[in-house]
Short mmCIF file of C-alpha atoms in Angstrom, two decimals:
data_model
loop_
_atom_site.label_atom_id
_atom_site.label_comp_id
_atom_site.label_asym_id
_atom_site.label_seq_id
_atom_site.Cartn_x
_atom_site.Cartn_y
_atom_site.Cartn_z
CA UNK A 21 0.03 0.18 -0.39
CA UNK A 22 2.70 2.20 0.95
CA UNK A 23 4.29 2.02 -2.81
CA UNK A 24 0.63 2.50 -3.80
CA UNK A 25 0.94 6.03 -2.31
CA UNK A 26 4.20 6.59 -3.24
CA UNK A 27 2.81 6.62 -6.68
CA UNK A 28 0.21 8.91 -6.37
CA UNK A 29 2.01 11.29 -4.59
CA UNK A 30 4.59 12.00 -6.62
CA UNK A 31 2.57 11.70 -9.76
CA UNK A 32 0.54 14.11 -8.59
CA UNK A 33 3.18 16.80 -8.26
CA UNK A 34 4.22 16.19 -11.44
CA UNK A 35 0.86 17.73 -13.05
CA UNK A 36 1.03 20.79 -9.48
CA UNK A 37 4.91 21.17 -10.95
CA UNK A 38 3.44 22.14 -14.48
CA UNK A 39 0.69 23.67 -12.96
CA UNK A 40 4.00 25.63 -11.22
CA UNK A 41 6.00 26.46 -12.90
CA UNK A 42 4.13 27.11 -16.48
CA UNK A 43 4.01 30.64 -14.37
CA UNK A 44 7.95 31.38 -14.85
CA UNK A 45 8.13 31.24 -18.76
CA UNK A 46 10.41 28.19 -18.32
CA UNK A 47 10.48 26.33 -22.35
CA UNK A 48 8.44 22.61 -21.82
CA UNK A 49 11.48 21.09 -23.70
CA UNK A 50 14.06 22.33 -21.21
CA UNK A 51 12.77 20.98 -18.47
CA UNK A 52 11.38 18.25 -19.09
CA UNK A 53 14.89 17.10 -21.21
CA UNK A 54 16.71 17.53 -17.91
CA UNK A 55 14.18 15.98 -15.78
CA UNK A 56 15.85 12.71 -17.59
CA UNK A 57 19.03 13.46 -17.26
CA UNK A 58 17.97 13.73 -12.88
CA UNK A 59 15.42 10.14 -14.29
CA UNK A 60 19.14 8.75 -14.83
CA UNK A 61 21.64 10.20 -12.36
CA UNK A 62 19.19 9.31 -9.15
CA UNK A 63 18.84 5.92 -11.35
CA UNK A 64 22.69 5.54 -10.17
CA UNK A 65 21.95 5.95 -7.24
CA UNK A 66 19.10 3.24 -6.21
CA UNK A 67 20.80 0.41 -7.71
CA UNK A 68 23.51 -1.51 -4.48
CA UNK A 69 25.47 -2.57 -8.43
CA UNK A 70 25.25 0.12 -10.46
CA UNK A 71 24.48 -2.46 -14.63
CA UNK A 72 27.00 -1.08 -17.10
CA UNK A 73 25.03 0.71 -20.56
CA UNK A 74 27.07 -2.33 -21.78
CA UNK A 75 25.36 -4.76 -20.06
CA UNK A 76 22.44 -3.21 -20.71
CA UNK A 77 21.30 -4.84 -24.17
CA UNK A 78 22.74 -7.81 -23.57
CA UNK A 79 19.11 -7.53 -21.26
CA UNK A 80 15.78 -8.76 -22.25
CA UNK A 81 13.68 -5.95 -22.23
CA UNK A 82 16.02 -3.52 -23.28
CA UNK A 83 13.78 -2.92 -26.45
CA UNK A 84 11.21 -1.71 -23.45
CA UNK A 85 13.41 0.70 -22.30
CA UNK A 86 13.71 1.83 -25.32
CA UNK A 87 10.57 2.46 -26.01
CA UNK A 88 8.92 3.13 -23.30
CA UNK A 89 12.25 6.03 -23.27
CA UNK A 90 10.42 7.28 -26.55
CA UNK A 91 6.83 7.28 -25.45
CA UNK A 92 8.03 8.74 -22.55
CA UNK A 93 9.46 12.17 -23.78
CA UNK A 94 7.22 12.37 -27.15
CA UNK A 95 4.53 11.56 -24.09
CA UNK A 96 5.61 14.17 -22.25
CA UNK A 97 5.87 16.45 -24.26
CA UNK A 98 2.75 16.19 -26.22
CA UNK A 99 0.79 16.56 -23.35
CA UNK A 100 2.88 20.20 -22.29
CA UNK A 101 1.67 21.13 -26.40
CA UNK A 102 -2.51 19.83 -25.88
CA UNK A 103 -2.18 21.68 -22.55
CA UNK A 104 -1.41 24.96 -24.10
CA UNK A 105 -2.48 25.27 -26.74
CA UNK A 106 -5.59 23.09 -26.56
CA UNK A 107 -6.36 22.82 -22.89
CA UNK A 108 -6.28 21.16 -19.03
CA UNK A 109 -9.91 19.73 -19.80
CA UNK A 110 -9.65 17.84 -22.81
CA UNK A 111 -6.18 17.55 -21.73
CA UNK A 112 -6.05 15.93 -17.79
CA UNK A 113 -9.42 13.93 -19.58
CA UNK A 114 -8.09 12.07 -22.50
CA UNK A 115 -4.48 11.58 -20.02
CA UNK A 116 -6.69 9.60 -16.78
CA UNK A 117 -9.30 7.50 -19.06
CA UNK A 118 -5.97 6.25 -20.18
CA UNK A 119 -6.53 3.61 -17.60
CA UNK A 120 -9.58 2.41 -19.37
CA UNK A 121 -6.54 -0.24 -21.78
CA UNK A 122 -4.24 -0.88 -19.07
CA UNK A 123 -7.38 -2.55 -17.56
CA UNK A 124 -8.69 -4.26 -20.47
CA UNK A 125 -5.10 -5.88 -21.03
CA UNK A 126 -5.05 -7.44 -17.18
CA UNK A 127 -8.00 -8.92 -18.10
CA UNK A 128 -7.38 -10.79 -22.03
CA UNK A 129 -4.17 -10.35 -21.67
CA UNK A 130 -2.80 -11.27 -18.13
CA UNK A 131 -6.19 -13.42 -17.85
CA UNK A 132 -7.05 -11.86 -14.04
CA UNK A 133 -10.15 -12.33 -12.61
CA UNK A 134 -12.92 -9.00 -12.56
CA UNK A 135 -15.51 -9.31 -10.46
CA UNK A 136 -18.40 -8.06 -11.57
CA UNK A 137 -18.05 -4.38 -9.07
CA UNK A 138 -15.21 -3.94 -10.85
CA UNK A 139 -16.28 -3.78 -13.15
CA UNK A 140 -19.27 -1.38 -11.68
CA UNK A 141 -15.89 1.02 -10.34
CA UNK A 142 -14.25 1.10 -14.47
CA UNK A 143 -17.08 2.44 -15.83
CA UNK A 144 -18.26 4.97 -12.88
CA UNK A 145 -14.59 6.10 -13.55
CA UNK A 146 -15.16 7.59 -17.43
CA UNK A 147 -17.68 9.47 -15.97
CA UNK A 148 -16.39 10.82 -12.77
CA UNK A 149 -12.57 12.06 -14.39
CA UNK A 150 -14.99 13.83 -17.39
CA UNK A 151 -16.54 15.49 -14.44
CA UNK A 152 -13.55 16.29 -12.00
CA UNK A 153 -11.63 18.45 -14.72
CA UNK A 154 -14.11 19.79 -16.68
CA UNK A 155 -14.17 23.25 -16.68
CA UNK A 156 -16.54 25.81 -18.71
CA UNK A 157 -14.48 28.04 -21.04
CA UNK A 158 -12.83 27.65 -24.80
CA UNK A 159 -9.84 26.39 -26.32
CA UNK A 160 -7.64 27.87 -24.80
CA UNK A 161 -6.12 28.33 -28.57
CA UNK A 162 -9.49 28.10 -30.49
CA UNK A 163 -8.83 28.93 -34.02
CA UNK A 164 -4.81 28.65 -34.65
CA UNK A 165 -5.34 25.29 -34.73
CA UNK A 166 -5.97 22.95 -37.43
CA UNK A 167 -9.70 21.44 -36.73
CA UNK A 168 -8.52 18.24 -37.23
CA UNK A 169 -6.15 18.49 -34.61
CA UNK A 170 -8.30 18.91 -31.78
CA UNK A 171 -9.40 15.22 -32.47
CA UNK A 172 -5.80 13.42 -32.55
CA UNK A 173 -3.63 14.81 -30.27
CA UNK A 174 -6.35 14.22 -27.04
CA UNK A 175 -6.70 10.67 -29.46
CA UNK A 176 -2.94 9.86 -29.47
CA UNK A 177 -2.22 10.97 -25.71
CA UNK A 178 -5.25 8.23 -24.98
CA UNK A 179 -3.62 5.91 -26.82
CA UNK A 180 0.00 5.94 -25.80
CA UNK A 181 -0.83 6.82 -22.10
CA UNK A 182 -2.75 3.32 -22.39
CA UNK A 183 -0.30 1.43 -23.49
CA UNK A 184 2.61 3.26 -21.34
CA UNK A 185 1.60 1.71 -18.25
CA UNK A 186 0.54 -1.39 -20.61
CA UNK A 187 4.15 -1.83 -20.95
CA UNK A 188 4.65 -1.17 -17.39
CA UNK A 189 3.01 -3.55 -16.61
CA UNK A 190 3.72 -6.48 -18.82
CA UNK A 191 7.70 -5.51 -18.41
CA UNK A 192 7.61 -5.67 -14.62
CA UNK A 193 5.63 -9.20 -15.38
CA UNK A 194 7.65 -10.39 -17.78
CA UNK A 195 11.33 -9.04 -17.45
CA UNK A 196 12.08 -7.33 -13.91
CA UNK A 197 12.92 -8.67 -9.81
CA UNK A 198 12.78 -6.14 -7.93
CA UNK A 199 16.38 -6.30 -8.15
CA UNK A 200 16.94 -4.97 -11.78
CA UNK A 201 13.85 -2.01 -11.02
CA UNK A 202 16.36 0.86 -11.05
CA UNK A 203 18.93 -0.63 -13.49
CA UNK A 204 15.29 -0.87 -16.68
CA UNK A 205 14.21 2.32 -14.83
CA UNK A 206 17.54 4.01 -16.01
CA UNK A 207 17.30 2.60 -19.56
CA UNK A 208 14.54 3.65 -20.08
CA UNK A 209 14.88 7.63 -18.59
CA UNK A 210 18.89 7.36 -20.36
CA UNK A 211 17.22 6.51 -23.90
CA UNK A 212 13.84 9.24 -23.51
CA UNK A 213 17.01 11.00 -21.84
CA UNK A 214 18.72 11.23 -25.00
CA UNK A 215 15.95 11.42 -28.00
CA UNK A 216 15.43 15.55 -25.88
CA UNK A 217 19.34 15.90 -25.87
CA UNK A 218 18.62 15.47 -29.66
CA UNK A 219 16.03 17.76 -29.35
CA UNK A 220 17.71 20.20 -27.23
CA UNK A 221 20.87 20.50 -29.50
CA UNK A 222 18.01 21.43 -32.15
CA UNK A 223 15.80 23.68 -30.78
CA UNK A 224 18.85 25.82 -29.21
CA UNK A 225 20.67 26.19 -32.89
CA UNK A 226 17.53 27.05 -34.14
CA UNK A 227 16.64 29.22 -32.43
CA UNK A 228 20.43 31.33 -31.21
CA UNK A 229 19.35 31.46 -27.20
CA UNK A 230 20.65 28.09 -24.74
CA UNK A 231 19.31 27.32 -21.54
CA UNK A 232 18.07 28.97 -18.64
CA UNK A 233 19.66 28.63 -15.32
CA UNK A 234 16.47 28.74 -13.77
CA UNK A 235 15.13 25.46 -16.80
CA UNK A 236 18.54 22.68 -15.37
CA UNK A 237 16.62 23.67 -11.38
CA UNK A 238 13.29 23.75 -12.30
CA UNK A 239 13.81 19.80 -14.55
CA UNK A 240 16.22 18.44 -11.46
CA UNK A 241 12.76 19.68 -9.04
CA UNK A 242 10.94 17.51 -11.64
CA UNK A 243 13.43 14.48 -12.94
CA UNK A 244 13.12 13.36 -8.83
CA UNK A 245 10.14 12.21 -8.49
CA UNK A 246 9.22 11.45 -12.19
CA UNK A 247 11.72 8.66 -11.29
CA UNK A 248 9.97 7.42 -8.12
CA UNK A 249 6.08 7.90 -9.56
CA UNK A 250 7.59 5.40 -11.50
CA UNK A 251 9.45 3.48 -9.25
CA UNK A 252 7.18 3.15 -7.06
CA UNK A 253 4.47 2.13 -9.22
CA UNK A 254 6.78 -1.00 -10.78
CA UNK A 255 7.36 -1.86 -6.71
CA UNK A 256 3.70 -2.04 -6.20
CA UNK A 257 2.99 -3.38 -9.62
CA UNK A 258 4.71 -6.41 -7.91
CA UNK A 259 4.15 -6.03 -4.20
CA UNK A 260 0.10 -6.43 -5.53
CA UNK A 261 0.45 -9.90 -8.38
CA UNK A 262 -2.50 -10.49 -10.11
CA UNK A 263 -5.34 -7.15 -9.51
CA UNK A 264 -2.74 -4.76 -11.97
CA UNK A 265 -6.14 -3.98 -13.15
CA UNK A 266 -6.50 -2.92 -9.46
CA UNK A 267 -3.63 -1.14 -9.06
CA UNK A 268 -3.54 1.01 -12.73
CA UNK A 269 -7.17 2.57 -12.69
CA UNK A 270 -6.70 3.38 -8.74
CA UNK A 271 -3.31 4.54 -9.00
CA UNK A 272 -4.98 7.26 -11.50
CA UNK A 273 -7.90 7.92 -10.22
CA UNK A 274 -7.01 8.89 -6.82
CA UNK A 275 -4.24 11.54 -9.17
CA UNK A 276 -7.27 13.19 -10.23
CA UNK A 277 -8.55 13.05 -7.03
CA UNK A 278 -5.99 14.37 -5.07
CA UNK A 279 -4.96 16.73 -8.13
CA UNK A 280 -8.71 18.55 -7.63
CA UNK A 281 -8.94 18.59 -4.13
CA UNK A 282 -5.18 20.25 -4.15
CA UNK A 283 -6.18 22.80 -6.65
CA UNK A 284 -9.47 24.12 -5.32
CA UNK A 285 -7.56 24.01 -0.90
CA UNK A 286 -3.96 24.92 -1.90
CA UNK A 287 -4.58 27.79 -5.36
CA UNK A 288 -7.90 28.03 -4.25
CA UNK A 289 -9.33 26.74 -7.65
CA UNK A 290 -13.24 26.39 -7.97
CA UNK A 291 -15.06 23.49 -8.05
CA UNK A 292 -18.91 23.65 -9.30
CA UNK A 293 -20.70 21.40 -8.97
CA UNK A 294 -20.44 19.03 -12.01
CA UNK A 295 -16.74 18.74 -10.35
CA UNK A 296 -17.77 17.79 -7.28
CA UNK A 297 -20.12 16.13 -8.12
CA UNK A 298 -17.31 13.95 -10.19
CA UNK A 299 -14.84 14.06 -7.36
CA UNK A 300 -17.60 12.09 -5.31
CA UNK A 301 -17.57 9.28 -7.91
CA UNK A 302 -14.41 8.63 -7.91
CA UNK A 303 -14.15 8.36 -4.81
CA UNK A 304 -17.24 6.19 -5.16
CA UNK A 305 -15.29 4.24 -8.26
CA UNK A 306 -11.84 4.07 -5.99
CA UNK A 307 -13.87 1.90 -3.25
CA UNK A 308 -15.64 0.39 -6.22
CA UNK A 309 -12.66 -0.64 -7.68
CA UNK A 310 -10.49 -1.52 -4.96
CA UNK A 311 -12.92 -3.52 -2.70
#
């Protein structure tokens, strides 16, 4: 339970961090790249016996680490783009509703038994996420993007996030044993960092502007909890084998719930009756799934 709580808290922090850092006008790509560099450094410190990069290439999970690393940085940047250009509400719904994909994979790929009450919880999760994330108002950059992007981008976020969660579960199930968790995460975050640094070089050359020191420190403040959000999720899946259909949905729903409460309490964001209805449904959904 402690690992699951850790994943919820650290993942919630990531969303709050982007909300706060957005006010300082930092380059999102720069922050994300240094975030992944920080993840790699943290991962090396977490390993009792550091695995050399050359040795990592021999492990059967390396291809999964490469794919997930590319997915991590692509999705992170796409979420940032969608939040700024399409809107926070639409992005949040697309990102959090992705819990449906790993749930479906757990049922059909891992043959996990799902009692009827848990199906009820998943059914409630859909309106709960939509209502909790709902905010009145138009798109943040309405009319400045091609119309098809308002559909395609959220669909890619929904699919990409769901597949990444599923890949984490698949890799944990087939390749990880607790002792090699950090090696795998270092490889995945390292691939994300390499992709990011290539994009960073092109960004600097095209804009003729260097990296602000504040972006480096922001990357550090983002990278440490980002590493442990995934580390805790993998540990939670290993602590409760055979119930990933419960762990990932509860994790995502709890993040939605906690984020809304923090935004209301600390940032004085107004929650409408619709939002409170979504929060109530989220509580019921979590209870039904976790029973």
